[in-house]
Coordinates of C-alpha atoms in Angstrom, one line a residue:
M28 CA 22.8 87.2 21.1
L29 CA 25.6 84.4 21.3
L30 CA 23.8 81.8 19.8
L31 CA 22.8 83.9 16.7
V32 CA 25.8 85.1 16.1
L33 CA 26.7 81.8 16.3
L34 CA 25.0 80.6 14.1
K35 CA 25.2 83.5 11.7
L36 CA 28.5 82.2 12.0
A37 CA 27.8 79.0 10.8
L38 CA 25.7 79.9 7.5
L39 CA 28.7 82.0 6.6
A40 CA 30.5 78.9 6.8
A41 CA 28.3 76.3 4.9
L42 CA 27.7 79.4 2.2
L43 CA 31.6 79.3 1.8
F44 CA 31.5 76.3 1.5
G45 CA 30.0 75.1 -0.5
L46 CA 30.8 78.5 -3.0
L47 CA 33.9 76.1 -2.6
L48 CA 32.2 72.8 -3.9
L49 CA 30.7 75.2 -6.7
W50 CA 33.7 76.9 -7.4
L51 CA 35.6 72.8 -8.3
E52 CA 33.0 71.9 -9.7
L53 CA 32.8 74.7 -12.3
R54 CA 37.1 74.4 -12.7
H55 CA 37.0 70.8 -13.3
R56 CA 33.7 70.0 -15.6
L57 CA 35.4 73.6 -18.4
R58 CA 38.9 71.8 -17.6
P59 CA 40.3 71.2 -21.1
A60 CA 39.5 68.5 -23.1
S61 CA 39.6 67.2 -25.7
P62 CA 36.1 65.4 -27.8
L63 CA 38.0 63.1 -30.5
R64 CA 38.1 59.5 -29.3
L65 CA 40.5 56.9 -30.7
A66 CA 39.2 53.3 -31.3
A67 CA 40.7 50.4 -33.3
S68 CA 39.4 47.5 -34.5
P69 CA 41.0 43.7 -34.6
F70 CA 44.8 43.0 -35.9
A71 CA 45.5 40.9 -38.3
V72 CA 49.0 38.9 -37.6
E73 CA 50.8 37.6 -41.0
P74 CA 53.3 35.9 -41.9
L75 CA 55.7 38.0 -44.5
S76 CA 57.7 36.1 -47.2
G77 CA 61.5 35.8 -45.9
G78 CA 60.7 35.2 -42.0
G79 CA 59.1 37.6 -39.9
L80 CA 55.3 38.7 -38.9
Q81 CA 53.5 41.7 -40.1
V82 CA 50.3 42.9 -38.0
S83 CA 47.7 45.3 -39.4
G84 CA 45.0 47.0 -38.4
E85 CA 42.9 50.3 -38.4
I86 CA 41.7 52.9 -35.9
T87 CA 38.7 55.4 -36.0
I88 CA 39.5 58.8 -34.8
S89 CA 36.2 59.9 -33.9
N90 CA 34.3 63.4 -32.7
P91 CA 31.0 63.1 -31.4
H92 CA 31.2 67.3 -30.8
R93 CA 28.3 68.7 -32.8
R94 CA 29.9 72.0 -33.6
M95 CA 33.8 71.8 -32.6
E96 CA 36.8 71.4 -35.3
V97 CA 40.0 69.5 -33.6
F98 CA 43.3 69.1 -35.1
V99 CA 44.9 66.3 -35.5
P100 CA 48.7 67.7 -36.4
E101 CA 50.6 64.3 -35.0
L102 CA 50.1 60.6 -34.9
E103 CA 52.6 58.6 -34.6
L104 CA 53.8 54.7 -33.0
R105 CA 55.5 53.2 -30.2
P106 CA 55.1 49.5 -30.5
T107 CA 56.5 47.5 -27.7
L108 CA 57.6 43.7 -27.2
L109 CA 56.6 41.2 -24.4
G110 CA 58.4 37.9 -25.7
R111 CA 59.6 34.6 -23.9
G112 CA 63.2 35.7 -23.7
D113 CA 65.7 37.8 -25.3
L114 CA 64.6 40.0 -27.9
A115 CA 67.3 41.7 -29.1
G116 CA 68.0 40.2 -32.2
V117 CA 64.3 40.9 -32.5
S118 CA 63.8 44.3 -35.1
L119 CA 60.2 46.1 -35.3
R120 CA 59.2 48.8 -38.2
T121 CA 55.8 50.8 -37.9
G122 CA 54.1 52.5 -40.8
V123 CA 51.3 54.4 -40.5
T124 CA 48.4 55.3 -43.6
A125 CA 46.1 58.0 -42.6
L126 CA 43.2 57.1 -44.5
H127 CA 41.1 60.1 -44.5
P128 CA 37.7 60.2 -46.3
D129 CA 38.2 63.5 -48.1
E130 CA 42.0 63.4 -49.1
E131 CA 43.7 60.6 -51.1
E132 CA 46.9 58.0 -49.4
R133 CA 50.2 59.6 -49.0
P134 CA 53.0 56.5 -50.5
D135 CA 55.4 58.3 -48.6
G136 CA 53.5 57.4 -44.7
Y137 CA 54.2 61.2 -43.7
W138 CA 50.9 62.2 -41.4
A139 CA 49.7 65.3 -42.5
A140 CA 47.7 67.6 -39.9
Y141 CA 44.1 66.9 -40.4
I142 CA 41.3 68.3 -39.3
V143 CA 37.8 66.2 -37.4
K144 CA 35.3 68.1 -38.2
G145 CA 32.0 68.1 -35.8
R146 CA 29.9 64.6 -36.3
K147 CA 32.4 63.2 -38.6
A148 CA 35.4 60.6 -38.2
T149 CA 38.7 59.1 -40.1
R150 CA 40.5 56.2 -40.1
A151 CA 44.3 55.4 -40.4
R152 CA 45.9 52.2 -40.9
L153 CA 48.2 51.1 -38.8
T154 CA 51.5 48.7 -39.5
V155 CA 54.4 46.8 -37.6
E156 CA 56.8 44.5 -39.4
I157 CA 59.2 42.2 -36.7
R158 CA 61.8 40.4 -38.1
G159 CA 64.3 38.1 -36.6
E160 CA 68.4 37.9 -37.4
P161 CA 69.3 34.3 -38.6
G162 CA 69.0 31.3 -36.2
V163 CA 65.5 33.8 -33.9
D164 CA 62.6 31.9 -34.0
L165 CA 59.9 34.3 -33.6
Q166 CA 56.7 31.8 -32.7
A167 CA 58.4 30.7 -29.9
L168 CA 59.7 34.2 -28.7
L169 CA 57.2 36.4 -29.1
D170 CA 54.0 36.3 -27.1
T171 CA 52.3 40.2 -27.3
L172 CA 53.2 43.3 -29.2
W173 CA 51.6 46.4 -27.2
L174 CA 51.3 49.2 -30.0
E175 CA 51.0 53.0 -28.4
V176 CA 49.6 55.6 -30.4
L177 CA 50.6 59.1 -29.4
W178 CA 48.9 61.6 -30.7
V179 CA 48.2 65.5 -30.4
N180 CA 45.2 67.1 -30.5
Y181 CA 45.1 70.5 -30.9
G182 CA 41.6 73.4 -30.2
P183 CA 39.9 75.4 -28.4
F184 CA 41.3 73.8 -25.1
G185 CA 44.9 74.3 -26.8
R186 CA 47.6 71.3 -26.6
L187 CA 46.8 68.2 -25.4
R188 CA 48.7 65.2 -25.9
A189 CA 47.1 61.7 -26.0
R190 CA 48.8 58.1 -25.8
D191 CA 46.5 55.1 -26.2
G192 CA 47.8 51.4 -26.0
I193 CA 46.5 48.9 -28.1
L194 CA 47.4 45.4 -27.0
I195 CA 47.8 42.6 -29.4
P196 CA 48.0 39.1 -28.7
L197 CA 51.0 37.3 -31.1
R198 CA 49.9 33.7 -29.8
R199 CA 46.9 32.0 -27.8
P200 CA 46.9 29.0 -25.5
E201 CA 44.2 26.2 -26.6
P202 CA 41.1 26.9 -24.5
Q203 CA 40.7 24.0 -22.1
Q204 CA 39.1 20.5 -22.5
P205 CA 37.4 18.2 -20.0
A206 CA 40.0 15.6 -21.0
T207 CA 42.9 17.7 -19.9
A208 CA 41.6 20.3 -17.5
S209 CA 43.6 20.3 -13.9
W210 CA 40.6 20.6 -11.4
R211 CA 42.2 21.8 -7.5
E212 CA 39.9 20.8 -4.7
G213 CA 38.6 23.2 -2.3
E214 CA 36.6 23.2 0.6
R215 CA 33.6 21.1 -1.2
C216 CA 33.8 22.5 -4.6
R217 CA 36.0 22.4 -7.4
V218 CA 37.9 24.8 -8.9
L219 CA 39.7 24.8 -12.8
P220 CA 42.2 28.5 -13.5
V221 CA 41.4 28.9 -16.8
R222 CA 44.2 30.3 -19.3
T223 CA 44.0 32.6 -21.5
H224 CA 46.0 35.1 -23.7
L225 CA 47.4 38.8 -22.4
L226 CA 43.1 40.4 -22.6
G227 CA 42.8 44.1 -24.2
T228 CA 40.9 46.0 -25.9
L229 CA 40.4 44.0 -29.1
D230 CA 39.1 41.4 -27.2
D231 CA 34.9 40.7 -26.7
P232 CA 34.5 39.5 -23.2
E233 CA 31.4 37.0 -24.0
Q234 CA 33.7 35.7 -26.8
V235 CA 36.8 35.3 -24.4
L236 CA 34.3 33.3 -22.0
R237 CA 32.7 31.4 -24.3
H238 CA 36.0 30.3 -26.3
Y239 CA 38.4 29.3 -23.2
A240 CA 35.6 27.6 -20.6
G241 CA 33.0 27.2 -23.0
G242 CA 34.3 23.2 -23.3
V243 CA 34.0 22.6 -19.8
L244 CA 30.6 24.6 -18.4
E245 CA 28.0 23.0 -16.9
P246 CA 24.6 24.0 -15.4
G247 CA 25.5 24.5 -11.6
D248 CA 29.0 25.8 -12.3
V249 CA 30.0 29.7 -11.4
L250 CA 32.6 31.1 -13.6
T251 CA 34.7 34.1 -12.3
I252 CA 36.8 36.5 -13.9
G253 CA 38.3 39.2 -12.4
E254 CA 37.5 42.9 -11.9
T255 CA 41.0 43.7 -14.0
P256 CA 40.5 42.2 -17.0
L257 CA 37.5 43.3 -17.6
A258 CA 38.4 46.3 -17.4
V259 CA 41.1 46.7 -19.4
M260 CA 38.9 45.0 -21.7
Q261 CA 36.6 47.6 -21.6
G262 CA 39.2 49.7 -22.1
R263 CA 39.0 51.3 -18.6
Y264 CA 43.0 52.5 -18.5
H265 CA 44.8 55.1 -19.1
H266 CA 48.5 56.5 -18.9
P267 CA 49.4 58.9 -16.5
K268 CA 51.2 61.3 -19.0
T269 CA 47.4 62.3 -20.1
V270 CA 46.1 62.8 -16.7
R271 CA 46.7 67.0 -15.0
P272 CA 46.2 66.6 -11.2
S273 CA 44.7 69.2 -9.9
A274 CA 46.1 71.0 -6.8
L275 CA 43.2 69.3 -4.6
A276 CA 44.8 65.7 -5.7
R277 CA 48.0 67.0 -5.0
L278 CA 46.7 67.7 -1.6
L279 CA 44.6 64.7 -0.7
C280 CA 46.7 62.0 -1.9
R281 CA 49.2 63.3 0.7
V282 CA 47.0 61.4 3.7
F283 CA 47.1 58.3 1.9
H284 CA 48.8 55.1 2.8
P285 CA 52.0 54.7 0.4
T286 CA 50.8 51.7 -0.8
S287 CA 47.3 52.9 -1.9
S288 CA 46.6 53.4 -5.5
L289 CA 45.2 56.9 -4.4
A290 CA 48.5 58.2 -2.7
T291 CA 49.7 59.3 -5.6
A292 CA 48.6 62.7 -7.5
C293 CA 47.6 60.8 -10.8
G294 CA 45.4 58.1 -9.1
M295 CA 43.6 60.7 -7.0
Q296 CA 42.9 62.8 -10.1
S297 CA 41.7 59.7 -11.8
L298 CA 39.2 59.6 -9.4
I299 CA 38.3 63.2 -9.1
D300 CA 37.2 62.7 -13.1
L301 CA 35.2 59.4 -12.4
V302 CA 33.4 61.3 -9.6
G303 CA 34.1 65.2 -9.4
P304 CA 36.1 66.8 -6.9
A305 CA 33.4 67.8 -4.5
R306 CA 32.4 64.6 -4.0
V307 CA 36.2 63.6 -3.0
L308 CA 36.5 66.2 -1.1
C309 CA 33.6 66.2 1.1
A310 CA 34.0 62.2 1.4
W311 CA 37.6 62.9 2.6
L312 CA 36.4 65.6 5.1
A313 CA 33.7 62.8 6.7
G314 CA 36.0 60.0 6.3
T315 CA 38.5 61.7 8.3
A316 CA 36.3 63.5 10.8
L317 CA 34.6 59.5 11.4
K318 CA 37.8 58.1 11.6
L319 CA 38.6 60.6 14.5
V320 CA 36.0 58.8 15.8
G321 CA 37.2 55.2 15.6
S322 CA 34.9 54.7 12.6
K323 CA 37.3 54.0 9.7
G324 CA 36.6 53.5 6.1
W325 CA 34.1 56.1 5.7
F326 CA 36.0 57.7 2.5
Y327 CA 35.8 54.8 0.3
R328 CA 32.4 54.2 1.1
L329 CA 31.3 57.9 0.4
A330 CA 33.6 58.3 -2.4
G331 CA 32.1 55.4 -4.2
E332 CA 33.0 52.1 -5.7
Q333 CA 35.5 52.9 -7.9
A334 CA 37.6 54.5 -5.1
R335 CA 38.4 51.1 -4.0
L336 CA 38.5 49.4 -7.4
I337 CA 41.4 51.8 -9.2
D338 CA 44.9 50.6 -9.8
D339 CA 47.7 52.6 -9.9
V340 CA 51.1 52.3 -11.7
T341 CA 52.8 49.1 -11.0
G342 CA 49.4 47.3 -9.7
T343 CA 48.6 45.1 -13.2
T344 CA 50.4 42.7 -15.1
P345 CA 53.0 44.4 -17.6
P346 CA 52.4 46.3 -20.3
Y347 CA 49.5 47.5 -18.0
D348 CA 51.6 47.9 -15.4
Q349 CA 52.6 51.4 -16.6
T350 CA 49.2 52.6 -16.5
I351 CA 46.2 53.4 -14.7
V352 CA 43.6 51.0 -14.4
L353 CA 39.9 51.6 -13.6
G354 CA 37.1 49.4 -12.3
P355 CA 35.1 47.8 -14.6
D356 CA 32.2 49.2 -15.8
R357 CA 28.2 48.3 -14.5
P358 CA 29.9 44.8 -13.7
E359 CA 26.3 43.8 -12.5
A360 CA 24.8 44.3 -16.0
F361 CA 28.2 42.0 -17.2
C362 CA 26.9 39.2 -15.1
E363 CA 23.5 38.5 -16.1
A364 CA 24.3 38.9 -19.4
M365 CA 26.9 36.4 -19.5
A366 CA 25.2 34.0 -17.5
Q367 CA 22.0 33.9 -20.2
A368 CA 24.6 33.7 -22.4
L369 CA 26.7 31.1 -21.8
G370 CA 24.0 29.2 -19.1
V371 CA 25.9 29.3 -15.7
G372 CA 26.6 31.6 -13.0
V373 CA 28.5 34.1 -13.5
A374 CA 30.8 36.9 -11.0
V375 CA 32.9 39.7 -10.8
V376 CA 35.6 39.2 -8.6
D377 CA 38.7 41.3 -7.1
V378 CA 40.8 38.4 -5.2
N379 CA 44.2 38.7 -3.8
D380 CA 47.1 36.3 -1.7
L381 CA 45.8 37.7 1.6
G382 CA 42.3 35.6 1.7
R383 CA 40.9 38.6 0.5
V384 CA 37.1 37.8 -1.7
K385 CA 35.4 40.3 -2.9
V386 CA 32.6 39.6 -5.2
L387 CA 31.7 43.3 -6.5
A388 CA 28.6 41.7 -9.2
A389 CA 27.4 37.9 -9.7
S390 CA 24.7 36.6 -11.6
R391 CA 21.3 35.7 -9.8
G392 CA 21.2 33.1 -8.3
C393 CA 25.4 32.6 -7.4
D394 CA 26.3 30.9 -3.8
E395 CA 28.6 33.8 -2.4
E396 CA 29.7 31.6 0.3
L397 CA 30.7 29.0 -2.3
L398 CA 32.8 31.8 -4.0
Q399 CA 34.0 32.6 -0.8
R400 CA 35.4 29.3 -0.6
A401 CA 36.8 28.5 -4.1
L402 CA 38.6 31.6 -4.4
R403 CA 40.6 32.3 -0.9
P404 CA 43.3 30.6 -1.9
N405 CA 43.4 32.7 -4.7
P406 CA 43.8 29.9 -7.7
A407 CA 44.1 32.4 -10.4
G408 CA 47.0 33.9 -8.8
N409 CA 48.7 37.8 -8.4
A410 CA 51.7 37.3 -10.9
N411 CA 52.1 36.5 -14.4
E412 CA 49.3 33.3 -14.3
R413 CA 47.3 34.6 -17.2
T414 CA 44.4 32.8 -15.7
P415 CA 41.7 35.6 -15.4
L416 CA 38.8 32.9 -15.3
V417 CA 38.1 30.6 -12.4
L418 CA 35.2 27.9 -12.7
V419 CA 33.8 26.6 -9.6
R420 CA 32.0 24.0 -9.4
P421 CA 30.0 22.8 -6.2
A422 CA 31.1 19.2 -4.5

């Protein structure tokens, strides 16, 4: 009789837990969300008459939903300059010109509320004028423009504020050449950190690899790229202001080490948005239970690879230090495609100053033991070296 009662209680508990997971998933999937997506085309950087620079480009706001119509009542720009010195003598002026397919351009630059209908899109031209006071050498001083688009989505889901950051390089380093390459001697290998400009969504990964490292590649080489630079080129980052932490995220984040990227409500919610609340909760319960018996690390195994790869605020190079950066998308497919395009091995890695080397993905035939030896000293660095690519050549 007692066994039967215990069995009934266990079944009841399992049913209640299943209903809890179902409720969490339904609440998560039905949360307010807008279908609108913003994408940027390449920006041009041109000199202005009388001195200064003009940065201009276009964005496209698309609505993939079949029936939903979404308003965009507000859109404004927030530019931030990154430079090599004091920028007090530099001024900025922004402009937005709506390029709606069914309305004429407004010469006054006012953004009138616009409806993006289902399966439709609209465009806008963005401009930023950069001028310096007399005596200011903009070419030597400026480095990068971080242009944030602050816009509102208004529809059946309510009123949501969106925030997209576009990184526009204002100067670029020269690509590596055999005659000037500064190789470092490693353990039965040679290592070459490859400097690039600060990377962003306007960059094509293949073009970046080919442009900066193509001149020094030889058969047998392995070209590695950091997981964070690849992720930002794929657009896998967002501002914490666009994250709405759930009660589950606020609860679970408190049990993680303060240095973990999952120790904040927005960091934890970013993981929940990727894999779902049910998986995160089950991973946490199972991980906690196994940790009590001496087996650690199970939360990250059960929650998925992204649980280890999320970088919360301050975890990356400015200006991405203000954002939450996710892990790269489909790194295995990326490595195979780049290896075929470049004719050398390609790997996506995560390396830190503590000698930890994790190879997230590598093309077929890559020697992982070679990468461990070569990257253990962290030749790319963890500061602002801007060497996201490291070329490894066997001795």
